[in-house]
Coordinates of N, CA and C in Angstrom, one line a residue:
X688 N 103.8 127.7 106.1 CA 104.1 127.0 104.9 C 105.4 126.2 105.1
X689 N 106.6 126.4 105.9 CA 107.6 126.1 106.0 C 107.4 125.0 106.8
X690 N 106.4 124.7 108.3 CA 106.1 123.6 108.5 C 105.1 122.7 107.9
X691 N 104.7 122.7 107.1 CA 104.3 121.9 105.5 C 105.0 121.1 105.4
X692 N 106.0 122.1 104.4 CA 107.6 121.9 103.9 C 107.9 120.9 105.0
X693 N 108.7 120.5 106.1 CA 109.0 120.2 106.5 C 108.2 118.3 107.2
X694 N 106.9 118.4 107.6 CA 106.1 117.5 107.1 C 106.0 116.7 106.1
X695 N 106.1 117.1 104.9 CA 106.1 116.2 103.9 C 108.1 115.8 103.2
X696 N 108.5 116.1 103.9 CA 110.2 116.0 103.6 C 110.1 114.4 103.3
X697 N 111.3 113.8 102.2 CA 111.5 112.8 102.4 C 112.0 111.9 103.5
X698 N 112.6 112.7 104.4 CA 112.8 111.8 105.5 C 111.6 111.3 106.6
X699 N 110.4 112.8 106.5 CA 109.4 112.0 106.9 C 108.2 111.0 106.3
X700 N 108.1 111.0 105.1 CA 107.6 110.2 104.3 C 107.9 108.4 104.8
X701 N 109.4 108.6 104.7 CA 110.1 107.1 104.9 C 109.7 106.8 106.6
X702 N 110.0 107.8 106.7 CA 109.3 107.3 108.2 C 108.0 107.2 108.9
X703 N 107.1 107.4 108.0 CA 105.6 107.1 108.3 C 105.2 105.9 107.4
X704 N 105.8 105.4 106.3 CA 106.1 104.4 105.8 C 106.5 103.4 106.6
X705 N 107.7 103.7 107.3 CA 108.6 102.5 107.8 C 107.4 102.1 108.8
X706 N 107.0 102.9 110.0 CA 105.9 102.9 111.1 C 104.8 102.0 110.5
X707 N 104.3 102.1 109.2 CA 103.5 101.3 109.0 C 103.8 99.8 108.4
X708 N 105.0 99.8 108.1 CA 105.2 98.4 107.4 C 105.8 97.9 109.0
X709 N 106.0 98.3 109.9 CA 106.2 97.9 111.3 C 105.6 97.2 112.0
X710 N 104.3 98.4 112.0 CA 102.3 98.0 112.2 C 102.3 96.8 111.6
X711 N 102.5 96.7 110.3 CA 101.7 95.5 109.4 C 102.7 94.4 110.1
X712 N 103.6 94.4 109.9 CA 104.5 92.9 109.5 C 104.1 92.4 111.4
X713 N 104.0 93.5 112.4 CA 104.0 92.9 113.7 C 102.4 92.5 113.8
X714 N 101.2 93.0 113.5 CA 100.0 91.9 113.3 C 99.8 90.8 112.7
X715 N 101.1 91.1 111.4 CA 100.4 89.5 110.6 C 101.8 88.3 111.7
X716 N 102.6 88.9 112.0 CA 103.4 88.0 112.9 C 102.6 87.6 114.0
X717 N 101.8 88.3 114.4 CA 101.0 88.4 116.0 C 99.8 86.7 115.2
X718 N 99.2 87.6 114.2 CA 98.2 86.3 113.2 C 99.1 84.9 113.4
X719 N 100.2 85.4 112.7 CA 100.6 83.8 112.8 C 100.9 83.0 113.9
X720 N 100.9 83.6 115.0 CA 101.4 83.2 116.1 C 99.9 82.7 116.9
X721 N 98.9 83.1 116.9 CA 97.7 82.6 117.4 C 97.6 81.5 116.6
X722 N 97.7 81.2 115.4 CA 97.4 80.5 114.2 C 98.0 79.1 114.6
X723 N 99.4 79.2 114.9 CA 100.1 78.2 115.9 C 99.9 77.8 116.5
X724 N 98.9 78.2 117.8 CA 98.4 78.2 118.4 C 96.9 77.3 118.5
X725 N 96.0 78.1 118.0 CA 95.0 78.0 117.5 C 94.1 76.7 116.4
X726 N 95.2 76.3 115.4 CA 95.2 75.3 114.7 C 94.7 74.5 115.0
X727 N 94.2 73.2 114.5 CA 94.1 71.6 115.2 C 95.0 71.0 114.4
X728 N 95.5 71.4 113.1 CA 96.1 70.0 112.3 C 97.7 70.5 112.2
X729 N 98.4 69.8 111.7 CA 99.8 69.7 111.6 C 100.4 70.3 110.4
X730 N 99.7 70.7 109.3 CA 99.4 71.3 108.1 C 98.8 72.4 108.2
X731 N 98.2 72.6 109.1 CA 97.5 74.0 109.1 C 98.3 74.8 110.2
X732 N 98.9 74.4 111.2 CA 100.2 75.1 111.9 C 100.9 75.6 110.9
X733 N 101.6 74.5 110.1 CA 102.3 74.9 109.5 C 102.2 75.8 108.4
X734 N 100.9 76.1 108.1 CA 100.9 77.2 107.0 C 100.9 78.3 108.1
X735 N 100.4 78.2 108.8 CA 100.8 79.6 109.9 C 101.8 79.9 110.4
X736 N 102.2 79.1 110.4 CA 104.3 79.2 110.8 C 104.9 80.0 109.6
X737 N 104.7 79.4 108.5 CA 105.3 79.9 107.2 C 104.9 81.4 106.7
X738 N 104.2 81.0 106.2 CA 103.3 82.2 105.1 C 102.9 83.9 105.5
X739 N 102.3 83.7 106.8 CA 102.2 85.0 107.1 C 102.9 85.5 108.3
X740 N 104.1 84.6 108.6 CA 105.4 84.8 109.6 C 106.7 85.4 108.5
X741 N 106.3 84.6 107.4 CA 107.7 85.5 106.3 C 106.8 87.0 105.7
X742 N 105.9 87.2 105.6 CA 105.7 88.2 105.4 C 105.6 89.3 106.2
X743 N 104.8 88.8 107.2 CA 104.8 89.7 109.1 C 106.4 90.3 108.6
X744 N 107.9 89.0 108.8 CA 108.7 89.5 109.2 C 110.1 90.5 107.7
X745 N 109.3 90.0 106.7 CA 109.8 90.9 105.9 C 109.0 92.6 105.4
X746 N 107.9 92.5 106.0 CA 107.2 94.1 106.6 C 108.4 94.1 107.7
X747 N 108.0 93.9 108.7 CA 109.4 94.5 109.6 C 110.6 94.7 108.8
X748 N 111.0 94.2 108.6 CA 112.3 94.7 107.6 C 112.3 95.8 106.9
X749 N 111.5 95.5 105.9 CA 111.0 96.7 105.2 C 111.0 98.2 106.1
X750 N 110.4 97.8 106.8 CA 109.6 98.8 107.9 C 110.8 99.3 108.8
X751 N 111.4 98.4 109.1 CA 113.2 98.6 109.5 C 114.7 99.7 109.1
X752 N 114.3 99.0 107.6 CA 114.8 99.5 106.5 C 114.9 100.7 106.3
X753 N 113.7 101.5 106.2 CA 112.7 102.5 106.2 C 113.3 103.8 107.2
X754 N 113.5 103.0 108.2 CA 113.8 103.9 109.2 C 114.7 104.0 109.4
X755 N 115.9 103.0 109.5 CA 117.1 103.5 109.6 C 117.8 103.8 108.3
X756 N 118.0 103.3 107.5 CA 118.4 104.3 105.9 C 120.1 104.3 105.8
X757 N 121.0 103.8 106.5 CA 122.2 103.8 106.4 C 122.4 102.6 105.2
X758 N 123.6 102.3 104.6 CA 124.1 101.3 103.9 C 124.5 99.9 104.7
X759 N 124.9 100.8 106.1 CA 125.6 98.8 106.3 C 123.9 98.3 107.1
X760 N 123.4 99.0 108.0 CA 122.0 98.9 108.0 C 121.4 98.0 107.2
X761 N 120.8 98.1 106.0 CA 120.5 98.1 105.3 C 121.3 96.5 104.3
X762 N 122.1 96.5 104.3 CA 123.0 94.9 103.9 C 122.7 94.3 104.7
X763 N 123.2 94.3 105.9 CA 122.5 93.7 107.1 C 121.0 92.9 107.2
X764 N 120.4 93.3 106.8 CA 118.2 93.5 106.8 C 118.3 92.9 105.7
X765 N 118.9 92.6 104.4 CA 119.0 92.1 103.5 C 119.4 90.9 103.9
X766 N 120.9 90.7 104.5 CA 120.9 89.0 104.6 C 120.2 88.2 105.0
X767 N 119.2 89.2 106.6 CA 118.4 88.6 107.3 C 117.2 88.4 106.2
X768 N 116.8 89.2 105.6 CA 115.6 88.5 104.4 C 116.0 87.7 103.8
X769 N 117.6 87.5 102.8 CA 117.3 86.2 102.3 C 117.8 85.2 103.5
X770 N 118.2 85.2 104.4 CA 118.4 83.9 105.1 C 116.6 83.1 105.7
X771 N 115.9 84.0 105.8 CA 114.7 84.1 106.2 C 113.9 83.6 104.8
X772 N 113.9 83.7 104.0 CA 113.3 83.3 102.5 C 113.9 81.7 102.4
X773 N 115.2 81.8 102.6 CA 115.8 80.2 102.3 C 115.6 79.5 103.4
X774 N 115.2 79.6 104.4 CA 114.8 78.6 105.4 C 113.5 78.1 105.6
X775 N 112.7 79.1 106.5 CA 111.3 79.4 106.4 C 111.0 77.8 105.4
X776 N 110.8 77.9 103.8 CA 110.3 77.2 103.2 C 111.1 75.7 103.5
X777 N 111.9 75.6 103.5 CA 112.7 74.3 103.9 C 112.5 74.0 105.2
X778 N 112.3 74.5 106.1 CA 111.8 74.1 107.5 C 110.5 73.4 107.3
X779 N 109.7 74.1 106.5 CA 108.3 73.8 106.6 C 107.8 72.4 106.0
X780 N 108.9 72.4 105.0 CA 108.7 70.7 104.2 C 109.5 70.0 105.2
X781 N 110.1 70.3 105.9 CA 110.9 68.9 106.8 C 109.9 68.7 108.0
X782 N 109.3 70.0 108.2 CA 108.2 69.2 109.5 C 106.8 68.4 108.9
X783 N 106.7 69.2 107.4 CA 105.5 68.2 107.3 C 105.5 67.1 106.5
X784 N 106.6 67.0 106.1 CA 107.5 65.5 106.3 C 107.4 64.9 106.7
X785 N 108.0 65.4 108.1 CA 107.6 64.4 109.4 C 106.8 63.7 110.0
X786 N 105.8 65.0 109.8 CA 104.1 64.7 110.4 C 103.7 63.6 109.6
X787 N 104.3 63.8 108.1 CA 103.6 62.4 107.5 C 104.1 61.5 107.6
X788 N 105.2 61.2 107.9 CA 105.4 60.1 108.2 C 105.4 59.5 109.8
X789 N 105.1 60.4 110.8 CA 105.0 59.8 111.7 C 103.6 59.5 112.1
X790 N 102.9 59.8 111.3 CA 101.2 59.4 111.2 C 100.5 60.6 111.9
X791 N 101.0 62.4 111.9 CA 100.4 63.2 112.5 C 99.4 63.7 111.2
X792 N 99.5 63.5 110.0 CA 98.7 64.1 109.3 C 97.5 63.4 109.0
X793 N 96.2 63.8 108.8 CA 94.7 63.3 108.3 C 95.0 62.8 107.0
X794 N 95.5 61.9 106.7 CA 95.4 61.8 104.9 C 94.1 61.8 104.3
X795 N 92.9 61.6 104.9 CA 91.7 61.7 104.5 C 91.4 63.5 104.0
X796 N 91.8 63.7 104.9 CA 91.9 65.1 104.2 C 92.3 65.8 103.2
X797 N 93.8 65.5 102.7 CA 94.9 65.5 102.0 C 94.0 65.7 100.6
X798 N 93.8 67.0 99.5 CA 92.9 66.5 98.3 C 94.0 65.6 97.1
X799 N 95.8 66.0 97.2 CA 96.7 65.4 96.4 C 97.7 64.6 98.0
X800 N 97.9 63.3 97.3 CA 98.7 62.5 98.7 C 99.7 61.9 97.2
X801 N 100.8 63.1 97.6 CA 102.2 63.0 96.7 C 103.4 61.9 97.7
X802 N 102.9 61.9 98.6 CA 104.0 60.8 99.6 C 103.4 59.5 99.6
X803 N 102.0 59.0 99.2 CA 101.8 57.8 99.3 C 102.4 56.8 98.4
X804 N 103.2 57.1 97.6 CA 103.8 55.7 96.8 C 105.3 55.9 97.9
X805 N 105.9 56.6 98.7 CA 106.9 56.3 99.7 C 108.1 57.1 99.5
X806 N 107.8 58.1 98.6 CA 109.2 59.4 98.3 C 109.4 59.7 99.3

C-alpha cells in the first residue's frame, strides 16, 4: 500500500506530467522543423516556423516547469515564454513582409491581398 502511496505523491504526478508536456512540445517542435523544411511556399514555412514552434516550445516549458518546481526556476521559464510570445509573431509578419515584397509570395494564391494597395 505504501508503495501506492508513494506513486501517486504529488511530486510524482508533476513529474509524469512534466515528461509528457516534454514528449509533446519536442514532436510538435520536431513537426515544425520538417514543415520548414518540407514546405514549397514562403507562407507556408512560415506558418511552420510560428504556430506549432510556439507551442512545441511553450509544452517544453510547461514540461520544464513541471519538473523543476523551484521559484527562481520557474520566473525564469516565464520570461522565456513571454519573450517567445512577443517575438515569434512579430518575426513572422516581418518575413512575410518581405516575401511580399520581394516577389517571393504566389499572390494568385493569396484568398485576401491586404498589401496590394502598398501598406
Amino acid at each position: 500500500m505504501a508503495a501506492a502511496a508513494d506513486w501517486l505523491s504529488l511530486g510524482a504526478v508533476a513529474d509524469w506530467l512534466g515528461a509528457g508536456c516534454l514528449v509533446a512540445g519536442a514532436l510538435l517542435s520536431l513537426a515544425a522543423g520538417i514543415g520548414v523544411l518540407r514546405f514549397p511556399d514562403v507562407l507556408d514555412r512560415m506558418h511552420a516556423a510560428t504556430k506549432p514552434q510556439v507551442l512545441g516550445v511553450m509544452l517544453l516549458l510547461a514540461g520544464v516547469g513541471l519538473r523543476l518546481r523551484t521559484s527562481e526556476d520557474l520566473g525564469m521559464i516565464a520570461l522565456v515564454a513571454v519573450f517567445q510570445l512577443a517575438t515569434a509573431p512579430v518575426a513572422a509578419q516581418m518575413v512575410g513582409r518581405a516575401a511580399y515584397r520581394s516577389g517571393g509570395v504566389n499572390r494568385s494564391l493569396l484568398d485576401a491581398d491586404e498589401l496590394a494597395d502598398g501598406r
